Each structure stands twice: as structure tokens, then as C-alpha cells.
Amino acid sequence: MLIDDHFNPRPTDIIVATSPKCGTTWLRALVFSIINRNSFDFSDHPLRKANPRDLVHFLEAHIRGDGSTASIDGLPSPRLLSTHLPYSLFPECMTDDTSACRFVYICRDPKDVLVSKWHFANKLRPKGVPPLSLEEAFDLFCKGVSHYGPFWDHVLGYWKASLESPKKVLCLKYEDVKKEPLGCVRKVANFLGVPFTPEEENKEIVEEIVKLCSFENMSNQDVNKSDTRSQEKPISNSDFFRKGEVGDWVNHLSPQMSEILDQITEQKFQGTGFSFHRFLVLSSSYYLCPLCCSFNNV
Ligand code: PAP
């Protein structure tokens, strides 16, 4: 309602959209560095001094109960904004074909999402409140009790929109970006209408962006290592960097839990054309990819 009543979309707006814990931090960093690649030197880049949350405004946090949107109204175009809102909650003036604003969405295997959410929830647990058990978190997640709505509905909303309006919505998967980061960065740049030129390719700008935004690089920046909690920001930057891996669920979920989650996922996505690759995890460090039949490091 607040978005409907107070947000003034611009046709040049770029929205980074995610269901929580699907790669928001990573995608914010990637899109920020793609669209600003001519403004900064990679050795002295804002992402070396600030967390992506401070560079890409979080839409929901900037539309206040009193309707004030001053902080985002003052941003120059094209505005880069981030959201966890489901696609269906955006006003028609943003989602219909007359609007040129674009959404870049990333989703992730729900088993890894659940594990990431569970760790994060326990970090935020107030002192004196007992930790949330994995069983409890699993139960809520499976029932669709998640921030911003059931995980599967969130994914399908953006997935269907990407099929209907491929120029408006681009859907990525965390696992694909991990596997082929260069290809995914080029895909995002093409989608946003700022493809890499042959000169940029020669200068290996795509490689620079991938390196800058990698988990290893970002989690090692002082700004993301230190405890940045404050009264206004009760969450520390470091809370957004845990493992950054594909398949960590195998270290936490029981075989039964993973089977149940896979079944729910299969049922929800049946007939939609959308799926997550199912990896057969052989140990905590290797998995067999059924698509290319190769062993990969998790
Ligand atoms: P949010 O939706 O609450 O903003 P988000 O950034 O999506 O959080 O989730 C954090 C997850 O992304 C963490 O996953 P994990 O718990 O499985 O480890 C975090 O480690 C991962 N992450 C953060 N930055 C990166 C990155 N640069 N590359 C890959 N994964 C990352």
C-alpha cells in the first residue's frame, strides 16, 4: 500500500529483487558495479569501503509510514533500488509494458535458503530468547511462513513475469552465477542495455567485476568484517557473509528434510517450466551435477 500510494517510479529504475537469503548482497554488488563501471577505479571502488546495502537503497526501508520518500526521490537516474517484495505487489505502472523499468531477480535452491535464513535468524535473536531450532525453521519454511511470503510463490511470480516480459524481468539462479559468473554478468549487462564493448572485454572488465564482487573479496573487506551494529542498524555487515556456497544444506538438513523440501519444490513448480538443478551431494565438498555429469567442488 505504501508503495502504491507514495513511490514515484521512473522509467529508468532498476530494481534488484530477491526473496531473502537468495543472494541479495551479491546481486546488489554485481549490478552496482556493472552500471557504474565507468565511474570508479576497481582498486579504489566504493565496494571496497561500503557494504552493498549502503550503496543500493532498500525500497521498503525508504518508504516510511508517513509516506516520506525523500531519500529515494533525490537519487539521480537511473536509480538502482533493491527489494524483497513479491512481483505481484508492484503497481501496474511499473509492471505493465508501458513502463521501461527493469527487475533483476535472483533465486536459490530452497534448501540452502532455509539453512542461510536459519543461521541469520539466530544471529538476530534477542538475548535471552532461546535459539530457533532447525526443525522449527524447517516447519515454518515448508508451510510458507516466510518474510515476504512463501518462497515458491515469490520465485514463480518473478519467473512468470520473466516469461511474459523478458525485457522487463531477468531471472537468475544463485547456482548458475556461482558456476558461470562471467556469463551471468554479461547477461545482466545486456539485459540492462549496457553490454560490454570489445574494448572493455579486452581490458577484462567483466573479470574485474566478478573478482570484486566475489564472496572471498567482499567478505574480506574491513567494512564487511567488522561489527557495524548500531541502534539504527541492528544488523552487522558481517552477518551477510557466512559461507557463500552451493549445497551447504547437506551439512545441516537430514535426508528426510531435504527429500520433503525437494518434493514441495517439485510440486510447486510442476508444469511451470522452472526448476532448480538437483545435485546429488556425495560428501560435504563434492557434488555430481546431473546435467553435465561432472564432479564439482561445492
Ligand atoms: P538478504 O536477502 O537478507 O539481504 P543475502 O545477501 O541474500 O541476504 O543472503 C546472504 C547469503 O548470501 C549468505 O549465504 P549463506 O548463509 O549460505 O552463506 C551469504 O554468505 C551469501 N553471500 C553474500 N555475499 C556473497 C557473494 N559475494 N557471493 C556469494 N554469496 C554471497
CSV table of C-alpha atoms and ligand atoms in Angstrom, one decimal:
chain,number,residue,atom,x,y,z
A,1,MET,CA,0.0,0.0,0.0
A,2,LEU,CA,2.8,2.4,0.9
A,3,ILE,CA,4.5,1.6,-2.5
A,4,ASP,CA,1.2,2.2,-4.3
A,5,ASP,CA,0.5,5.4,-2.5
A,6,HIS,CA,3.9,7.0,-2.2
A,7,PHE,CA,6.5,5.6,-4.5
A,8,ASN,CA,7.1,7.6,-7.7
A,9,PRO,CA,8.6,5.1,-10.2
A,10,ARG,CA,10.8,6.3,-13.0
A,11,PRO,CA,11.0,4.5,-16.3
A,12,THR,CA,14.8,4.2,-15.8
A,13,ASP,CA,14.5,2.5,-12.4
A,14,ILE,CA,16.5,-0.7,-12.0
A,15,ILE,CA,15.2,-3.0,-9.2
A,16,VAL,CA,17.3,-5.8,-7.7
A,17,ALA,CA,14.7,-8.2,-6.4
A,18,THR,CA,15.2,-11.3,-4.2
A,19,SER,CA,13.5,-13.5,-1.7
A,20,PRO,CA,15.6,-13.1,1.5
A,21,LYS,CA,18.9,-15.1,1.6
A,22,CYS,CA,19.0,-15.9,-2.1
A,23,GLY,CA,22.0,-13.6,-3.0
A,24,THR,CA,20.8,-10.1,-2.4
A,25,THR,CA,24.1,-8.8,-1.2
A,26,TRP,CA,25.9,-10.4,-4.2
A,27,LEU,CA,23.4,-9.2,-6.8
A,28,ARG,CA,23.4,-5.7,-5.4
A,29,ALA,CA,27.2,-5.6,-5.7
A,30,LEU,CA,27.2,-7.0,-9.2
A,31,VAL,CA,24.5,-4.7,-10.6
A,32,PHE,CA,26.0,-1.7,-8.9
A,33,SER,CA,29.4,-2.4,-10.4
A,34,ILE,CA,28.0,-3.2,-13.8
A,35,ILE,CA,26.1,0.0,-14.2
A,36,ASN,CA,28.8,2.2,-12.6
A,37,ARG,CA,31.8,0.6,-14.2
A,38,ASN,CA,32.9,3.8,-15.9
A,39,SER,CA,32.6,5.9,-12.8
A,40,PHE,CA,35.1,4.1,-10.5
A,41,ASP,CA,38.5,2.6,-10.5
A,42,PHE,CA,38.4,-1.0,-9.4
A,43,SER,CA,41.4,-0.5,-7.0
A,44,ASP,CA,39.5,2.3,-5.2
A,45,HIS,CA,36.0,1.1,-5.7
A,46,PRO,CA,33.1,2.1,-3.3
A,47,LEU,CA,32.5,-1.7,-2.7
A,48,ARG,CA,35.9,-1.8,-1.0
A,49,LYS,CA,34.7,0.8,1.6
A,50,ALA,CA,30.9,0.2,1.9
A,51,ASN,CA,28.6,-2.7,2.1
A,52,PRO,CA,26.2,-3.1,-0.9
A,53,ARG,CA,23.3,-2.3,1.4
A,54,ASP,CA,24.7,1.2,1.8
A,55,LEU,CA,25.1,1.7,-2.0
A,56,VAL,CA,21.8,0.2,-3.2
A,57,HIS,CA,18.8,1.6,-1.4
A,58,PHE,CA,16.4,-0.9,0.1
A,59,LEU,CA,13.0,0.2,-1.2
A,60,GLU,CA,10.9,-1.0,1.7
A,61,ALA,CA,13.1,0.7,4.2
A,62,HIS,CA,12.8,4.1,2.4
A,63,ILE,CA,9.1,4.4,2.2
A,64,ARG,CA,8.2,5.4,5.7
A,65,GLY,CA,4.8,5.1,7.4
A,66,ASP,CA,4.3,8.8,6.9
A,67,GLY,CA,4.7,8.5,3.2
A,68,SER,CA,8.0,10.2,3.0
A,69,THR,CA,10.2,9.0,0.2
A,70,ALA,CA,12.6,12.0,0.2
A,71,SER,CA,15.7,9.8,0.4
A,72,ILE,CA,15.0,7.9,-2.8
A,73,ASP,CA,13.2,10.8,-4.6
A,74,GLY,CA,16.5,12.7,-4.5
A,75,LEU,CA,18.6,10.0,-6.2
A,76,PRO,CA,19.8,10.7,-9.8
A,77,SER,CA,18.6,8.5,-12.6
A,78,PRO,CA,19.0,5.6,-13.3
A,79,ARG,CA,18.1,4.7,-9.7
A,80,LEU,CA,19.3,1.3,-8.5
A,81,LEU,CA,16.9,0.1,-5.8
A,82,SER,CA,16.6,-3.2,-4.0
A,83,THR,CA,13.5,-5.1,-2.8
A,84,HIS,CA,12.3,-8.3,-1.2
A,85,LEU,CA,8.7,-7.6,-2.3
A,86,PRO,CA,6.9,-10.2,-4.5
A,87,TYR,CA,6.3,-9.0,-8.1
A,88,SER,CA,2.6,-9.0,-7.6
A,89,LEU,CA,2.8,-6.2,-5.0
A,90,PHE,CA,4.3,-3.7,-7.5
A,91,PRO,CA,1.9,-1.2,-9.1
A,92,GLU,CA,0.8,-1.8,-12.7
A,93,CYS,CA,2.5,1.4,-13.7
A,94,MET,CA,5.8,-0.5,-13.0
A,95,THR,CA,4.9,-3.9,-14.3
A,96,ASP,CA,2.9,-3.2,-17.4
A,97,ASP,CA,4.6,-3.0,-20.8
A,98,THR,CA,4.3,0.8,-21.0
A,99,SER,CA,6.9,1.1,-18.2
A,100,ALA,CA,10.6,0.7,-19.0
A,101,CYS,CA,11.8,0.0,-15.5
A,102,ARG,CA,13.6,-3.3,-15.1
A,103,PHE,CA,13.8,-6.1,-12.5
A,104,VAL,CA,16.8,-8.3,-12.0
A,105,TYR,CA,15.8,-11.2,-9.8
A,106,ILE,CA,17.9,-13.9,-8.2
A,107,CYS,CA,16.7,-17.1,-6.5
A,108,ARG,CA,18.4,-20.1,-4.9
A,109,ASP,CA,17.9,-23.7,-4.0
A,110,PRO,CA,15.4,-23.5,-1.2
A,111,LYS,CA,17.4,-26.0,0.9
A,112,ASP,CA,20.3,-23.5,1.0
A,113,VAL,CA,17.9,-20.6,1.5
A,114,LEU,CA,16.4,-22.3,4.6
A,115,VAL,CA,19.8,-23.0,6.1
A,116,SER,CA,21.0,-19.5,5.5
A,117,LYS,CA,17.8,-18.0,6.9
A,118,TRP,CA,18.0,-20.2,10.0
A,119,HIS,CA,21.6,-19.1,10.7
A,120,PHE,CA,20.7,-15.4,10.1
A,121,ALA,CA,17.6,-15.6,12.3
A,122,ASN,CA,19.6,-17.0,15.2
A,123,LYS,CA,22.2,-14.2,14.9
A,124,LEU,CA,19.4,-11.7,15.2
A,125,ARG,CA,17.7,-13.5,18.2
A,126,PRO,CA,17.5,-11.1,21.1
A,127,LYS,CA,19.5,-12.1,24.2
A,128,GLY,CA,17.5,-14.3,26.5
A,129,VAL,CA,15.3,-15.7,23.7
A,130,PRO,CA,16.2,-19.4,23.1
A,131,PRO,CA,17.6,-20.1,19.6
A,132,LEU,CA,15.3,-21.1,16.8
A,133,SER,CA,15.7,-24.9,16.2
A,134,LEU,CA,16.3,-26.1,12.7
A,135,GLU,CA,13.2,-28.3,13.0
A,136,GLU,CA,11.1,-25.2,13.8
A,137,ALA,CA,12.6,-23.2,11.0
A,138,PHE,CA,12.1,-26.1,8.6
A,139,ASP,CA,8.4,-26.4,9.6
A,140,LEU,CA,7.7,-22.7,9.1
A,141,PHE,CA,9.5,-22.6,5.8
A,142,CYS,CA,7.7,-25.6,4.4
A,143,LYS,CA,4.3,-24.1,5.5
A,144,GLY,CA,5.2,-21.0,3.6
A,145,VAL,CA,5.7,-18.9,6.7
A,146,SER,CA,8.5,-16.7,5.5
A,147,HIS,CA,9.2,-13.0,5.3
A,148,TYR,CA,7.7,-11.6,2.1
A,149,GLY,CA,5.5,-14.7,1.6
A,150,PRO,CA,6.1,-18.3,0.7
A,151,PHE,CA,9.4,-18.9,-1.1
A,152,TRP,CA,7.9,-20.8,-4.1
A,153,ASP,CA,5.3,-18.1,-4.8
A,154,HIS,CA,7.9,-15.5,-4.7
A,155,VAL,CA,10.0,-17.3,-7.3
A,156,LEU,CA,7.1,-18.1,-9.5
A,157,GLY,CA,5.9,-14.5,-9.5
A,158,TYR,CA,9.1,-13.3,-11.0
A,159,TRP,CA,9.7,-16.3,-13.2
A,160,LYS,CA,6.3,-16.0,-14.9
A,161,ALA,CA,6.8,-12.3,-15.3
A,162,SER,CA,10.2,-13.0,-16.9
A,163,LEU,CA,8.5,-15.3,-19.4
A,164,GLU,CA,5.7,-12.8,-20.2
A,165,SER,CA,8.0,-9.7,-20.3
A,166,PRO,CA,11.6,-10.9,-20.9
A,167,LYS,CA,12.7,-7.3,-21.5
A,168,LYS,CA,11.4,-6.3,-18.1
A,169,VAL,CA,12.3,-9.1,-15.8
A,170,LEU,CA,15.5,-11.2,-15.8
A,171,CYS,CA,15.6,-14.3,-13.5
A,172,LEU,CA,19.0,-15.7,-12.4
A,173,LYS,CA,19.8,-18.6,-10.1
A,174,TYR,CA,22.5,-18.3,-7.4
A,175,GLU,CA,23.9,-21.7,-8.5
A,176,ASP,CA,24.3,-20.5,-12.1
A,177,VAL,CA,26.0,-17.3,-11.1
A,178,LYS,CA,28.4,-19.4,-9.0
A,179,LYS,CA,29.1,-21.7,-11.8
A,180,GLU,CA,29.4,-19.2,-14.6
A,181,PRO,CA,29.8,-15.7,-13.1
A,182,LEU,CA,31.3,-14.2,-16.3
A,183,GLY,CA,28.4,-15.3,-18.5
A,184,CYS,CA,25.9,-14.1,-15.9
A,185,VAL,CA,27.5,-10.7,-15.6
A,186,ARG,CA,27.4,-10.3,-19.4
A,187,LYS,CA,23.8,-11.4,-19.4
A,188,VAL,CA,22.8,-8.8,-16.8
A,189,ALA,CA,24.7,-6.1,-18.7
A,190,ASN,CA,22.9,-7.0,-21.9
A,191,PHE,CA,19.6,-7.1,-20.2
A,192,LEU,CA,20.2,-3.6,-18.7
A,193,GLY,CA,21.1,-2.2,-22.1
A,194,VAL,CA,24.8,-1.7,-21.2
A,195,PRO,CA,26.6,-4.6,-22.9
A,196,PHE,CA,30.4,-4.8,-22.6
A,197,THR,CA,32.2,-3.3,-25.5
A,198,PRO,CA,35.1,-5.2,-27.2
A,199,GLU,CA,37.5,-2.7,-25.6
A,200,GLU,CA,36.0,-3.5,-22.2
A,201,GLU,CA,36.3,-7.2,-22.9
A,202,ASN,CA,40.0,-6.7,-23.8
A,203,LYS,CA,40.5,-4.9,-20.6
A,204,GLU,CA,38.9,-7.8,-18.7
A,205,ILE,CA,36.3,-5.6,-17.0
A,206,VAL,CA,33.9,-8.5,-16.6
A,207,GLU,CA,36.6,-10.4,-14.8
A,208,GLU,CA,37.3,-7.4,-12.6
A,209,ILE,CA,33.6,-7.2,-11.6
A,210,VAL,CA,33.4,-10.8,-10.8
A,211,LYS,CA,36.5,-10.7,-8.7
A,212,LEU,CA,35.4,-7.5,-6.9
A,213,CYS,CA,32.0,-9.0,-6.0
A,214,SER,CA,33.2,-12.5,-5.1
A,215,PHE,CA,32.4,-13.8,-1.7
A,216,GLU,CA,36.2,-14.1,-1.0
A,217,ASN,CA,36.9,-10.5,-1.8
A,218,MET,CA,33.8,-8.9,-0.2
A,219,SER,CA,33.8,-10.9,3.0
A,220,ASN,CA,37.5,-9.9,3.5
A,221,GLN,CA,36.9,-6.1,3.2
A,222,ASP,CA,37.3,-4.4,6.6
A,223,VAL,CA,33.8,-2.8,6.2
A,224,ASN,CA,32.3,-6.3,6.0
A,225,LYS,CA,34.4,-7.9,8.6
A,226,SER,CA,33.9,-5.5,11.5
A,227,ASP,CA,30.9,-5.4,13.8
A,228,THR,CA,28.9,-2.5,12.4
A,229,ARG,CA,25.8,-2.8,14.6
A,230,SER,CA,24.2,0.4,15.7
A,231,GLN,CA,20.9,1.5,17.1
A,232,GLU,CA,19.6,2.4,13.6
A,233,LYS,CA,21.2,-0.7,12.0
A,234,PRO,CA,20.8,-3.6,14.4
A,235,ILE,CA,22.3,-6.0,11.8
A,236,SER,CA,26.1,-6.0,11.2
A,237,ASN,CA,27.6,-6.1,7.7
A,238,SER,CA,29.4,-9.3,8.6
A,239,ASP,CA,26.0,-11.0,9.2
A,240,PHE,CA,25.5,-11.1,5.4
A,241,PHE,CA,28.6,-13.2,4.8
A,242,ARG,CA,28.6,-16.7,6.1
A,243,LYS,CA,29.8,-19.4,3.7
A,244,GLY,CA,28.5,-18.3,0.3
A,245,GLU,CA,28.4,-21.8,-1.1
A,246,VAL,CA,26.2,-24.1,-3.1
A,247,GLY,CA,25.0,-27.1,-1.2
A,248,ASP,CA,25.8,-26.2,2.4
A,249,TRP,CA,22.4,-27.7,3.3
A,250,VAL,CA,24.0,-31.1,3.3
A,251,ASN,CA,25.8,-30.2,6.5
A,252,HIS,CA,22.5,-29.3,8.3
A,253,LEU,CA,19.4,-31.0,6.8
A,254,SER,CA,18.5,-34.6,7.4
A,255,PRO,CA,18.0,-36.7,4.3
A,256,GLN,CA,14.3,-36.7,5.2
A,257,MET,CA,14.1,-32.9,5.4
A,258,SER,CA,15.9,-32.5,2.1
A,259,GLU,CA,13.5,-35.0,0.5
A,260,ILE,CA,10.5,-33.2,1.8
A,261,LEU,CA,11.7,-29.8,0.6
A,262,ASP,CA,12.6,-31.2,-2.8
A,263,GLN,CA,9.1,-32.8,-3.1
A,264,ILE,CA,7.4,-29.5,-2.2
A,265,THR,CA,9.6,-27.7,-4.7
A,266,GLU,CA,8.8,-30.2,-7.4
A,267,GLN,CA,5.0,-30.0,-6.7
A,268,LYS,CA,5.0,-26.2,-6.7
A,269,PHE,CA,7.0,-25.8,-9.9
A,270,GLN,CA,5.3,-28.6,-11.8
A,271,GLY,CA,4.2,-27.5,-15.2
A,272,THR,CA,5.8,-24.0,-14.9
A,273,GLY,CA,9.0,-24.8,-16.8
A,274,PHE,CA,11.0,-23.7,-13.7
A,275,SER,CA,13.3,-25.9,-11.8
A,276,PHE,CA,16.4,-25.9,-9.6
A,277,HIS,CA,19.2,-28.3,-10.7
A,278,ARG,CA,19.1,-31.2,-8.4
A,279,PHE,CA,22.6,-32.0,-7.2
A,280,LEU,CA,23.5,-35.3,-5.8
A,281,VAL,CA,25.7,-34.5,-2.9
A,282,LEU,CA,28.4,-37.1,-2.4
A,283,SER,CA,30.2,-35.5,0.5
A,284,SER,CA,30.3,-32.1,2.1
A,285,SER,CA,32.8,-30.9,-0.6
A,286,TYR,CA,31.8,-32.6,-3.9
A,287,TYR,CA,28.5,-33.0,-5.8
A,288,LEU,CA,27.6,-34.7,-9.0
A,289,CYS,CA,25.9,-32.4,-11.5
A,290,PRO,CA,23.3,-34.5,-13.3
A,291,LEU,CA,23.3,-32.0,-16.3
A,292,CYS,CA,27.0,-32.2,-17.2
A,293,CYS,CA,27.7,-35.5,-15.2
A,294,SER,CA,30.8,-34.0,-13.7
A,295,PHE,CA,32.1,-33.8,-10.2
A,296,ASN,CA,32.2,-30.3,-8.9
A,297,ASN,CA,33.6,-28.6,-5.8
A,298,VAL,CA,30.8,-27.3,-3.7
B,1,PAP,P1,19.4,-10.7,2.5
B,1,PAP,O1,18.5,-11.2,1.5
B,1,PAP,O2,19.0,-10.8,3.9
B,1,PAP,O3,19.9,-9.3,2.2
B,1,PAP,P2,21.5,-12.3,1.2
B,1,PAP,O4,22.6,-11.4,0.8
B,1,PAP,O5,20.6,-12.7,0.1
B,1,PAP,O6,20.7,-11.6,2.4
B,1,PAP,O7,22.0,-13.6,1.9
B,1,PAP,C1,23.2,-13.8,2.5
B,1,PAP,C2,23.7,-15.1,1.8
B,1,PAP,O8,24.4,-14.7,0.6
B,1,PAP,C3,24.7,-15.8,2.7
B,1,PAP,O9,24.6,-17.2,2.3
B,1,PAP,P3,25.0,-18.4,3.2
B,1,PAP,O10,24.3,-18.2,4.5
B,1,PAP,O11,24.5,-19.6,2.6
B,1,PAP,O12,26.5,-18.3,3.4
B,1,PAP,C4,26.0,-15.2,2.2
B,1,PAP,O13,27.1,-15.9,2.6
B,1,PAP,C5,25.8,-15.1,0.7
B,1,PAP,N1,26.6,-14.1,0.1
B,1,PAP,C6,26.9,-12.9,0.5
B,1,PAP,N2,27.7,-12.3,-0.4
B,1,PAP,C7,28.0,-13.2,-1.3
B,1,PAP,C8,28.8,-13.2,-2.5
B,1,PAP,N3,29.5,-12.1,-2.8
B,1,PAP,N4,28.9,-14.3,-3.3
B,1,PAP,C9,28.2,-15.4,-2.9
B,1,PAP,N5,27.4,-15.5,-1.9
B,1,PAP,C10,27.3,-14.4,-1.1
